[in-house]
Amino acid sequence: MQKLSQKEFLLFSLVSAVVVFLLAGFFHEDDYPLIENQFYYTDIFFVTVPIIAVAFSIILVIRHGLTGNNSKAWILYCAATIMWFAADQTYYHFGEYAAENNNSYLVDFFYFTSYFLYFGFMIFYLIPRKNKITKKNIVLSAVISTSFIMPSFYFVTQSTPSDNFETTINLVYPFLDALVFVPAFISVILFFRGQVNFLWVTVTLSLICMAAADTIFLIERYYGVFSASSAANLFFAWRWIFLIFGSYSHIKIFGATKNSLTKQ
């Protein structure tokens, strides 16, 4: 039997996630919570699978060491991945599906911190390639990034939360999405030029999934229809799948070595 290639297995994993969430919605998993207003069957993914991404990020730090821009990039990548994982676990701990419990801002702190860490990771990783990045690339990435934040910005400003602080918190997410999108889209341009490896496109797609999830989450919260099997959670799941496959490709397929910045 022919083995699936890494990219085929990635596609299979993404499609499998879609099937699981569709089935969860079809069978109304929200009517059968494992923990009332806090934990559902699809949420098992967010407690177990991200551990793999965290483990791979730690391996990347060990492989690249602690000195040099490349090493700093992987340290930030690892820290950001851990923060994403901590945010997810905190989310379920406080039972964020219950409307009366969704005012725990510790979750937001972890997510906000992860954005800045991922941004730092991409900046340090792109520094050696700065001569290959044109002003046109930067402007194009900035325009695309700005277009992504508009739907979220609109729905946040149209919503009527219980306090102004919640509005401020919700407004931060679109701008952080736009912040990380600029270097992320630059990396996509470099990827199609053959100047960065598969990890970059998976990290970029992971961040796109996060932004899409944020937008859908805000819209569904605005209309009061957010649930465990929503499209928002599907995109949240996809971000972990992309991170896992990207990290694995860098560890095994491309065989990155300590302080090596070459495309392998």
Backbone as CSV, one residue per row, in Angstrom:
resi,resn,N_x,N_y,N_z,CA_x,CA_y,CA_z,C_x,C_y,C_z
1,MET,0.844,-1.204,0.000,0.000,0.000,0.000,0.877,1.251,0.000
2,GLN,0.615,2.158,-0.918,1.430,3.354,-1.036,1.157,4.314,0.120
3,LYS,2.244,4.812,0.716,2.107,5.735,1.829,1.720,7.122,1.330
4,LEU,0.972,7.836,2.163,0.618,9.208,1.827,1.834,10.105,2.000
5,SER,1.997,11.061,1.081,3.050,12.049,1.254,2.647,12.992,2.387
6,GLN,3.599,13.795,2.818,3.303,14.713,3.917,2.171,15.676,3.560
7,LYS,2.198,16.213,2.356,1.175,17.165,1.947,-0.183,16.485,1.771
8,GLU,-0.166,15.238,1.311,-1.418,14.487,1.197,-1.994,14.186,2.575
9,PHE,-1.117,13.876,3.526,-1.563,13.606,4.892,-2.094,14.880,5.541
10,LEU,-1.471,16.019,5.216,-1.965,17.307,5.705,-3.378,17.557,5.187
11,LEU,-3.579,17.344,3.883,-4.904,17.536,3.289,-5.912,16.585,3.920
12,PHE,-5.507,15.350,4.130,-6.382,14.358,4.754,-6.778,14.818,6.165
13,SER,-5.839,15.363,6.920,-6.113,15.826,8.283,-7.085,16.999,8.285
14,LEU,-6.904,17.927,7.344,-7.794,19.083,7.252,-9.215,18.653,6.906
15,VAL,-9.332,17.753,5.938,-10.648,17.266,5.531,-11.299,16.476,6.667
16,SER,-10.509,15.697,7.373,-11.039,14.921,8.498,-11.614,15.837,9.567
17,ALA,-10.938,16.957,9.814,-11.431,17.918,10.800,-12.784,18.485,10.362
18,VAL,-12.897,18.771,9.057,-14.173,19.279,8.529,-15.287,18.256,8.755
19,VAL,-15.009,16.991,8.454,-16.010,15.935,8.616,-16.442,15.822,10.073
20,VAL,-15.464,15.857,10.979,-15.774,15.736,12.409,-16.683,16.870,12.864
21,PHE,-16.373,18.099,12.470,-17.174,19.243,12.908,-18.554,19.239,12.253
22,LEU,-18.626,18.799,10.991,-19.933,18.690,10.334,-20.811,17.659,11.037
23,LEU,-20.219,16.524,11.386,-20.970,15.488,12.094,-21.377,15.965,13.485
24,ALA,-20.493,16.713,14.140,-20.803,17.236,15.470,-21.992,18.186,15.404
25,GLY,-22.023,19.010,14.352,-23.154,19.912,14.188,-24.423,19.180,13.812
26,PHE,-24.290,18.182,12.944,-25.451,17.420,12.491,-26.120,16.678,13.650
27,PHE,-25.303,16.130,14.533,-25.851,15.375,15.662,-26.052,16.241,16.914
28,HIS,-25.938,17.565,16.731,-26.223,18.529,17.810,-25.419,18.218,19.078
29,GLU,-24.098,18.266,18.925,-23.254,17.961,20.077,-23.464,18.949,21.228
30,ASP,-23.967,20.137,20.914,-24.201,21.125,21.975,-25.273,20.674,22.956
31,ASP,-26.072,19.696,22.564,-27.095,19.170,23.475,-26.533,18.101,24.413
32,TYR,-25.269,17.702,24.161,-24.691,16.620,24.967,-23.282,17.002,25.442
33,PRO,-23.175,18.050,26.250,-21.846,18.487,26.709,-21.219,17.486,27.674
34,LEU,-19.904,17.386,27.608,-19.183,16.571,28.581,-19.138,17.289,29.928
35,ILE,-19.021,18.620,29.861,-19.114,19.478,31.044,-20.031,20.631,30.670
36,GLU,-21.057,20.864,31.405,-22.093,21.843,31.060,-21.511,23.222,30.768
37,ASN,-21.850,23.746,29.574,-21.435,25.079,29.144,-19.926,25.281,29.123
38,GLN,-19.173,24.190,29.082,-17.729,24.345,29.177,-16.942,23.444,28.232
39,PHE,-17.358,22.207,28.057,-16.530,21.267,27.302,-17.408,20.300,26.514
40,TYR,-17.069,20.167,25.202,-17.843,19.316,24.307,-16.903,18.333,23.593
41,TYR,-17.461,17.416,22.835,-16.662,16.355,22.220,-15.580,16.903,21.291
42,THR,-15.903,17.890,20.480,-14.895,18.440,19.570,-13.786,19.171,20.318
43,ASP,-14.069,19.576,21.551,-13.062,20.289,22.328,-11.922,19.382,22.781
44,ILE,-12.133,18.074,22.719,-11.059,17.136,23.077,-9.829,17.391,22.202
45,PHE,-10.079,17.778,20.945,-8.986,18.092,20.015,-8.074,19.163,20.598
46,PHE,-8.664,20.224,21.151,-7.889,21.375,21.611,-7.109,21.104,22.888
47,VAL,-7.438,20.026,23.570,-6.727,19.667,24.790,-5.583,18.699,24.498
48,THR,-5.745,17.880,23.465,-4.767,16.823,23.183,-3.812,17.156,22.032
49,VAL,-4.347,17.499,20.885,-3.531,17.681,19.687,-2.500,18.809,19.799
50,PRO,-2.844,19.990,20.383,-1.851,21.065,20.478,-0.583,20.692,21.231
51,ILE,-0.646,19.663,22.077,0.541,19.219,22.800,1.632,18.788,21.813
52,ILE,1.203,18.225,20.677,2.156,17.809,19.644,2.880,19.028,19.074
53,ALA,2.118,20.090,18.807,2.721,21.313,18.269,3.709,21.914,19.258
54,VAL,3.351,21.913,20.535,4.249,22.434,21.569,5.527,21.601,21.626
55,ALA,5.382,20.279,21.586,6.551,19.391,21.633,7.474,19.638,20.443
56,PHE,6.908,19.783,19.245,7.717,20.038,18.055,8.438,21.384,18.155
57,SER,7.760,22.394,18.705,8.387,23.714,18.837,9.569,23.662,19.802
58,ILE,9.462,22.844,20.837,10.569,22.682,21.784,11.745,21.985,21.102
59,ILE,11.448,20.985,20.270,12.495,20.294,19.524,13.237,21.266,18.606
60,LEU,12.499,22.172,17.985,13.115,23.151,17.090,14.058,24.079,17.851
61,VAL,13.680,24.454,19.072,14.562,25.290,19.896,15.839,24.531,20.245
62,ILE,15.692,23.276,20.653,16.856,22.451,20.994,17.768,22.290,19.786
63,ARG,17.173,22.127,18.614,17.966,21.904,17.397,18.729,23.148,16.976
64,HIS,18.128,24.321,17.149,18.755,25.545,16.649,19.575,26.278,17.698
65,GLY,19.531,25.850,18.948,20.351,26.485,19.967,19.754,27.779,20.491
66,LEU,20.587,28.558,21.194,20.095,29.747,21.894,20.757,31.047,21.448
67,THR,21.625,30.997,20.452,22.308,32.211,20.005,22.049,32.463,18.526
68,GLY,22.077,33.729,18.136,21.860,34.105,16.745,20.406,34.423,16.450
69,ASN,20.165,35.169,15.362,18.801,35.565,14.989,17.903,34.369,14.739
70,ASN,18.459,33.336,14.091,17.656,32.161,13.793,17.218,31.466,15.077
71,SER,18.126,31.358,16.035,17.798,30.733,17.313,16.755,31.547,18.064
72,LYS,16.913,32.865,18.044,15.926,33.738,18.705,14.546,33.561,18.072
73,ALA,14.533,33.378,16.750,13.261,33.184,16.053,12.554,31.949,16.574
74,TRP,13.300,30.853,16.735,12.674,29.611,17.178,12.281,29.650,18.650
75,ILE,13.013,30.401,19.444,12.622,30.583,20.856,11.283,31.315,20.924
76,LEU,11.144,32.354,20.111,9.885,33.109,20.073,8.752,32.239,19.535
77,TYR,9.058,31.430,18.522,8.065,30.519,17.953,7.563,29.542,19.017
78,CYS,8.488,28.995,19.770,8.127,28.052,20.834,7.281,28.733,21.899
79,ALA,7.712,29.934,22.320,6.969,30.667,23.347,5.561,31.016,22.868
80,ALA,5.438,31.402,21.594,4.131,31.754,21.041,3.210,30.544,20.997
81,THR,3.762,29.401,20.603,2.964,28.173,20.535,2.483,27.766,21.921
82,ILE,3.353,27.903,22.908,2.967,27.591,24.292,1.862,28.537,24.764
83,MET,1.971,29.815,24.381,0.951,30.793,24.764,-0.393,30.465,24.136
84,TRP,-0.378,30.060,22.856,-1.626,29.646,22.188,-2.257,28.473,22.932
85,PHE,-1.405,27.516,23.309,-1.893,26.344,24.032,-2.466,26.748,25.397
86,ALA,-1.757,27.630,26.105,-2.232,28.095,27.412,-3.557,28.837,27.290
87,ALA,-3.705,29.614,26.207,-4.952,30.346,25.988,-6.119,29.388,25.800
88,ASP,-5.903,28.347,24.997,-6.972,27.364,24.766,-7.380,26.675,26.064
89,GLN,-6.391,26.282,26.858,-6.709,25.571,28.103,-7.423,26.487,29.095
90,THR,-7.001,27.740,29.137,-7.659,28.706,30.021,-9.096,28.948,29.590
91,TYR,-9.301,28.974,28.276,-10.641,29.164,27.710,-11.608,28.115,28.247
92,TYR,-11.189,26.863,28.200,-12.074,25.791,28.662,-12.182,25.761,30.182
93,HIS,-11.123,26.159,30.865,-11.164,26.174,32.329,-12.236,27.125,32.844
94,PHE,-12.365,28.270,32.184,-13.337,29.256,32.622,-14.723,29.060,32.000
95,GLY,-14.891,28.031,31.176,-16.197,27.766,30.600,-16.711,28.898,29.742
96,GLU,-15.949,29.216,28.704,-16.277,30.392,27.906,-17.542,30.253,27.064
97,TYR,-18.080,29.038,26.927,-19.318,28.893,26.171,-20.497,29.501,26.933
98,ALA,-20.378,29.590,28.243,-21.443,30.182,29.048,-21.318,31.696,28.995
99,ALA,-22.370,32.355,28.568,-22.324,33.808,28.382,-21.912,34.535,29.653
100,GLU,-22.336,34.003,30.808,-22.024,34.693,32.056,-20.577,34.515,32.478
101,ASN,-19.843,33.616,31.795,-18.461,33.351,32.180,-17.435,33.914,31.204
102,ASN,-17.905,34.542,30.117,-16.961,34.914,29.071,-16.304,36.271,29.297
103,ASN,-16.103,36.653,30.532,-15.444,37.912,30.833,-14.095,37.682,31.504
104,SER,-13.495,36.507,31.302,-12.170,36.230,31.831,-11.136,36.736,30.824
105,TYR,-10.424,37.794,31.194,-9.494,38.407,30.262,-8.108,37.785,30.307
106,LEU,-7.919,36.760,31.147,-6.655,36.039,31.147,-6.446,35.338,29.809
107,VAL,-7.535,34.823,29.239,-7.478,34.187,27.916,-6.966,35.186,26.885
108,ASP,-7.503,36.383,26.913,-7.099,37.417,25.964,-5.629,37.777,26.145
109,PHE,-5.168,37.818,27.395,-3.759,38.121,27.659,-2.854,37.106,26.966
110,PHE,-3.190,35.822,27.092,-2.379,34.781,26.464,-2.406,34.912,24.939
111,TYR,-3.593,35.158,24.376,-3.691,35.300,22.919,-2.929,36.535,22.437
112,PHE,-3.092,37.660,23.129,-2.393,38.883,22.738,-0.880,38.656,22.741
113,THR,-0.390,38.026,23.795,1.044,37.774,23.915,1.536,36.892,22.775
114,SER,0.740,35.886,22.403,1.158,34.981,21.330,1.308,35.718,20.002
115,TYR,0.446,36.680,19.733,0.545,37.444,18.488,1.891,38.162,18.398
116,PHE,2.279,38.840,19.483,3.538,39.576,19.468,4.735,38.629,19.355
117,LEU,4.635,37.462,19.983,5.714,36.486,19.903,5.841,35.924,18.486
118,TYR,4.710,35.619,17.841,4.761,35.134,16.451,5.288,36.221,15.517
119,PHE,4.902,37.464,15.791,5.404,38.581,14.987,6.928,38.671,15.120
120,GLY,7.422,38.561,16.357,8.864,38.596,16.577,9.566,37.440,15.895
121,PHE,8.970,36.253,15.950,9.531,35.080,15.275,9.722,35.353,13.786
122,MET,8.693,35.890,13.142,8.767,36.116,11.704,9.777,37.201,11.349
123,ILE,9.859,38.245,12.187,10.815,39.320,11.925,12.245,38.785,12.003
124,PHE,12.565,38.044,13.066,13.909,37.493,13.210,14.233,36.523,12.077
125,TYR,13.233,35.766,11.637,13.467,34.797,10.578,13.651,35.484,9.226
126,LEU,13.002,36.632,9.048,13.095,37.339,7.764,14.315,38.253,7.669
127,ILE,14.932,38.582,8.793,16.078,39.496,8.784,17.160,39.062,7.793
128,PRO,17.558,37.784,7.765,18.589,37.375,6.792,18.133,37.480,5.340
129,ARG,16.834,37.617,5.103,16.311,37.698,3.737,15.826,39.104,3.390
130,LYS,16.223,40.091,4.179,15.700,41.446,3.988,16.026,42.013,2.613
131,ASN,17.143,41.587,2.015,17.510,42.091,0.691,16.600,41.561,-0.408
132,LYS,15.853,40.495,-0.113,14.943,39.900,-1.091,13.522,40.449,-0.968
133,ILE,13.317,41.303,0.038,11.983,41.865,0.284,11.920,43.283,-0.259
134,THR,11.017,43.535,-1.196,10.897,44.856,-1.809,9.816,45.689,-1.111
135,LYS,9.840,46.991,-1.352,8.805,47.868,-0.811,7.433,47.482,-1.350
136,LYS,7.403,47.027,-2.594,6.148,46.586,-3.205,5.570,45.404,-2.434
137,ASN,6.422,44.486,-2.027,5.977,43.341,-1.230,5.362,43.801,0.085
138,ILE,5.999,44.761,0.735,5.526,45.255,2.030,4.181,45.956,1.886
139,VAL,4.073,46.830,0.865,2.822,47.563,0.646,1.684,46.602,0.316
140,LEU,1.946,45.643,-0.564,0.921,44.672,-0.944,0.471,43.864,0.276
141,SER,1.404,43.437,1.094,1.071,42.674,2.297,0.268,43.512,3.271
142,ALA,0.614,44.790,3.386,-0.108,45.683,4.294,-1.548,45.899,3.828
143,VAL,-1.741,46.048,2.519,-3.089,46.245,1.967,-3.943,45.001,2.198
144,ILE,-3.380,43.829,1.920,-4.110,42.585,2.125,-4.449,42.407,3.601
145,SER,-3.490,42.716,4.463,-3.700,42.581,5.906,-4.827,43.484,6.386
146,THR,-4.833,44.712,5.886,-5.874,45.664,6.281,-7.253,45.187,5.858
147,SER,-7.343,44.601,4.670,-8.641,44.116,4.182,-9.192,43.005,5.062
148,PHE,-8.300,42.248,5.703,-8.740,41.147,6.547,-9.360,41.627,7.855
149,ILE,-8.966,42.807,8.329,-9.448,43.244,9.642,-10.788,43.975,9.560
150,MET,-11.200,44.380,8.358,-12.400,45.196,8.228,-13.678,44.505,8.714
151,PRO,-13.941,43.229,8.344,-15.167,42.576,8.839,-15.216,42.511,10.363
152,SER,-14.092,42.142,10.979,-14.048,42.066,12.447,-14.284,43.432,13.058
153,PHE,-13.637,44.443,12.506,-13.775,45.798,13.025,-15.230,46.260,12.956
154,TYR,-15.903,45.940,11.847,-17.295,46.352,11.672,-18.201,45.713,12.728
155,PHE,-18.078,44.412,12.908,-18.969,43.722,13.835,-18.681,44.075,15.294
156,VAL,-17.436,44.360,15.602,-17.125,44.777,16.970,-17.755,46.130,17.279
157,THR,-17.644,47.055,16.325,-18.204,48.387,16.551,-19.729,48.378,16.538
158,GLN,-20.350,47.379,15.872,-21.801,47.304,15.822,-22.403,46.571,17.019
159,SER,-21.578,45.811,17.724,-22.083,45.034,18.856,-22.333,45.941,20.048
160,THR,-23.107,45.406,20.996,-23.442,46.190,22.193,-23.082,45.386,23.434
161,PRO,-21.776,45.307,23.770,-21.352,44.539,24.934,-21.762,45.212,26.231
162,SER,-21.588,44.489,27.317,-22.006,44.993,28.618,-21.105,46.105,29.122
163,ASP,-19.891,46.200,28.627,-18.999,47.269,29.072,-18.060,47.665,27.942
164,ASN,-17.514,48.884,28.049,-16.628,49.406,27.021,-15.291,48.667,26.980
165,PHE,-14.873,48.134,28.120,-13.603,47.413,28.150,-13.663,46.174,27.260
166,GLU,-14.798,45.498,27.240,-14.960,44.335,26.372,-14.848,44.736,24.917
167,THR,-15.409,45.891,24.559,-15.303,46.388,23.193,-13.848,46.630,22.822
168,THR,-13.107,47.235,23.743,-11.685,47.506,23.503,-10.913,46.212,23.288
169,ILE,-11.186,45.227,24.136,-10.519,43.941,24.009,-10.807,43.320,22.644
170,ASN,-12.066,43.336,22.228,-12.447,42.748,20.942,-11.839,43.490,19.760
171,LEU,-11.648,44.804,19.919,-11.059,45.593,18.839,-9.573,45.295,18.650
172,VAL,-8.925,44.812,19.695,-7.491,44.542,19.609,-7.200,43.397,18.641
173,TYR,-8.067,42.393,18.633,-7.809,41.201,17.816,-7.632,41.498,16.327
174,PRO,-8.520,42.281,15.692,-8.319,42.554,14.262,-6.987,43.229,13.965
175,PHE,-6.570,44.137,14.851,-5.318,44.841,14.611,-4.105,43.931,14.817
176,LEU,-4.197,43.008,15.760,-3.115,42.048,15.945,-3.058,41.072,14.771
177,ASP,-4.242,40.685,14.251,-4.271,39.854,13.046,-3.546,40.553,11.899
178,ALA,-3.835,41.842,11.733,-3.209,42.606,10.656,-1.705,42.730,10.878
179,LEU,-1.301,42.875,12.141,0.124,43.007,12.469,0.917,41.792,12.007
180,VAL,0.451,40.608,12.335,1.199,39.397,11.979,1.023,39.039,10.507
181,PHE,-0.053,39.541,9.883,-0.288,39.227,8.484,0.772,39.836,7.567
182,VAL,1.308,40.985,7.923,2.263,41.651,7.035,3.489,40.767,6.787
183,PRO,4.221,40.361,7.828,5.349,39.454,7.559,4.901,38.080,7.066
184,ALA,3.690,37.666,7.442,3.203,36.360,7.001,2.997,36.339,5.486
185,PHE,2.371,37.386,4.952,2.148,37.430,3.507,3.457,37.642,2.743
186,ILE,4.384,38.365,3.345,5.701,38.498,2.724,6.345,37.125,2.591
187,SER,6.176,36.303,3.623,6.751,34.958,3.586,6.105,34.109,2.494
188,VAL,4.806,34.311,2.234,4.132,33.575,1.169,4.740,33.942,-0.186
189,ILE,5.007,35.227,-0.375,5.634,35.686,-1.617,6.993,35.013,-1.795
190,LEU,7.777,34.978,-0.714,9.093,34.347,-0.774,8.976,32.841,-1.004
191,PHE,7.932,32.241,-0.444,7.728,30.802,-0.622,7.515,30.460,-2.088
192,PHE,6.670,31.230,-2.766,6.405,30.937,-4.169,7.601,31.271,-5.061
193,ARG,8.539,32.019,-4.520,9.788,32.253,-5.242,10.815,31.165,-4.939
194,GLY,10.462,30.254,-4.042,11.375,29.183,-3.668,12.447,29.606,-2.697
195,GLN,12.191,30.697,-1.933,13.220,31.245,-1.052,12.996,30.916,0.417
196,VAL,11.879,30.312,0.762,11.652,29.804,2.119,10.989,28.442,2.007
197,ASN,11.048,27.655,3.092,10.563,26.289,3.005,9.091,26.151,3.390
198,PHE,8.649,24.903,3.418,7.237,24.577,3.634,6.714,25.074,4.983
199,LEU,7.601,25.160,5.972,7.182,25.647,7.288,6.510,27.003,7.186
200,TRP,7.081,27.871,6.346,6.579,29.234,6.273,5.138,29.305,5.794
201,VAL,4.813,28.546,4.779,3.451,28.612,4.261,2.465,28.024,5.272
202,THR,2.889,27.015,6.042,1.986,26.445,7.048,1.770,27.405,8.211
203,VAL,2.830,28.097,8.634,2.673,29.093,9.700,1.765,30.220,9.238
204,THR,1.964,30.649,7.986,1.118,31.705,7.424,-0.340,31.269,7.373
205,LEU,-0.590,30.055,6.887,-1.962,29.547,6.826,-2.547,29.387,8.223
206,SER,-1.705,29.032,9.182,-2.161,28.928,10.565,-2.637,30.275,11.082
207,LEU,-1.882,31.324,10.784,-2.271,32.673,11.215,-3.518,33.152,10.480
208,ILE,-3.648,32.788,9.214,-4.859,33.130,8.458,-6.066,32.444,9.075
209,CYS,-5.882,31.169,9.453,-6.975,30.436,10.116,-7.351,31.107,11.431
210,MET,-6.348,31.570,12.169,-6.619,32.244,13.432,-7.425,33.519,13.198
211,ALA,-7.048,34.286,12.185,-7.776,35.519,11.875,-9.197,35.221,11.422
212,ALA,-9.352,34.198,10.575,-10.687,33.810,10.117,-11.533,33.354,11.295
213,ALA,-10.920,32.587,12.196,-11.641,32.119,13.385,-12.065,33.291,14.269
214,ASP,-11.151,34.253,14.449,-11.490,35.440,15.247,-12.687,36.174,14.660
215,THR,-12.657,36.346,13.327,-13.739,37.067,12.655,-15.073,36.335,12.795
216,ILE,-15.066,35.031,12.517,-16.295,34.245,12.620,-16.796,34.210,14.058
217,PHE,-15.857,34.089,15.007,-16.215,34.076,16.419,-16.942,35.360,16.823
218,LEU,-16.389,36.499,16.389,-17.012,37.786,16.726,-18.394,37.914,16.086
219,ILE,-18.510,37.459,14.826,-19.795,37.535,14.132,-20.827,36.643,14.812
220,GLU,-20.414,35.408,15.149,-21.351,34.476,15.775,-21.722,34.921,17.187
221,ARG,-20.774,35.505,17.910,-21.103,36.055,19.223,-22.080,37.229,19.082
222,TYR,-21.886,38.013,18.016,-22.763,39.164,17.774,-24.199,38.702,17.550
223,TYR,-24.384,37.611,16.807,-25.722,37.083,16.530,-26.168,36.044,17.558
224,GLY,-25.295,35.729,18.524,-25.657,34.793,19.579,-25.802,33.358,19.113
225,VAL,-25.000,32.940,18.107,-25.131,31.585,17.565,-23.838,30.781,17.706
226,PHE,-22.856,31.305,18.435,-21.594,30.580,18.578,-21.813,29.281,19.335
227,SER,-21.189,28.201,18.834,-21.328,26.895,19.473,-20.025,26.119,19.333
228,ALA,-19.951,24.965,20.001,-18.726,24.164,19.984,-18.380,23.654,18.594
229,SER,-19.382,23.413,17.760,-19.141,22.861,16.428,-19.191,23.938,15.333
230,SER,-18.993,25.184,15.703,-19.069,26.273,14.734,-17.852,26.287,13.818
231,ALA,-17.963,27.038,12.736,-16.850,27.180,11.797,-15.657,27.844,12.460
232,ALA,-15.925,28.696,13.448,-14.827,29.351,14.165,-13.921,28.316,14.811
233,ASN,-14.512,27.346,15.495,-13.711,26.316,16.141,-13.013,25.411,15.131
234,LEU,-13.630,25.231,13.965,-12.967,24.457,12.915,-11.682,25.151,12.488
235,PHE,-11.753,26.453,12.273,-10.554,27.195,11.885,-9.531,27.222,13.021
236,PHE,-9.995,27.282,14.266,-9.079,27.190,15.401,-8.363,25.840,15.386
237,ALA,-9.080,24.777,14.997,-8.469,23.451,14.914,-7.459,23.391,13.768
238,TRP,-7.829,23.979,12.632,-6.930,23.974,11.480,-5.600,24.649,11.782
239,ARG,-5.621,25.714,12.592,-4.359,26.428,12.867,-3.365,25.480,13.523
240,TRP,-3.863,24.578,14.411,-2.963,23.630,15.075,-2.451,22.584,14.094
241,ILE,-3.316,22.151,13.202,-2.896,21.158,12.207,-1.783,21.718,11.328
242,PHE,-1.944,22.963,10.872,-0.915,23.594,10.046,0.396,23.744,10.810
243,LEU,0.320,24.154,12.066,1.538,24.322,12.857,2.274,22.996,13.041
244,ILE,1.526,21.940,13.305,2.130,20.625,13.513,2.861,20.153,12.258
245,PHE,2.194,20.251,11.116,2.811,19.777,9.879,3.985,20.663,9.459
246,GLY,3.856,21.964,9.685,4.968,22.858,9.358,6.187,22.576,10.213
247,SER,5.981,22.406,11.499,7.091,22.118,12.411,7.722,20.775,12.082
248,TYR,6.876,19.789,11.810,7.387,18.458,11.486,8.229,18.494,10.209
249,SER,7.763,19.251,9.223,8.497,19.330,7.962,9.879,19.925,8.182
250,HIS,9.970,20.892,9.090,11.254,21.537,9.349,12.181,20.609,10.130
251,ILE,11.596,19.792,10.981,12.395,18.866,11.787,12.885,17.682,10.957
252,LYS,11.980,17.086,10.180,12.291,15.836,9.487,12.556,15.994,7.991
253,ILE,11.601,16.588,7.286,11.694,16.622,5.826,12.837,17.500,5.343
254,PHE,12.940,18.716,5.919,13.954,19.646,5.457,15.249,19.542,6.252
255,GLY,15.191,18.839,7.382,16.410,18.570,8.140,17.171,19.806,8.530
256,ALA,16.459,20.811,9.088,17.128,22.045,9.492,18.200,21.751,10.519
257,THR,19.336,22.400,10.384,20.426,22.231,11.334,20.649,23.512,12.103
258,LYS,21.392,23.412,13.152,21.599,24.566,14.027,22.125,25.757,13.260
259,ASN,21.411,26.906,13.430,21.779,28.186,12.849,21.825,28.167,11.315
260,SER,21.137,27.211,10.708,21.078,27.162,9.245,19.854,27.895,8.754
261,LEU,20.061,28.818,7.806,18.954,29.596,7.262,18.681,29.240,5.805
262,THR,19.348,28.260,5.300,19.176,27.923,3.895,17.939,27.095,3.696
263,LYS,17.343,27.202,2.519,16.183,26.375,2.163,16.702,24.979,1.841
264,GLN,16.217,23.985,2.605,16.719,22.636,2.422,15.607,21.692,2.016
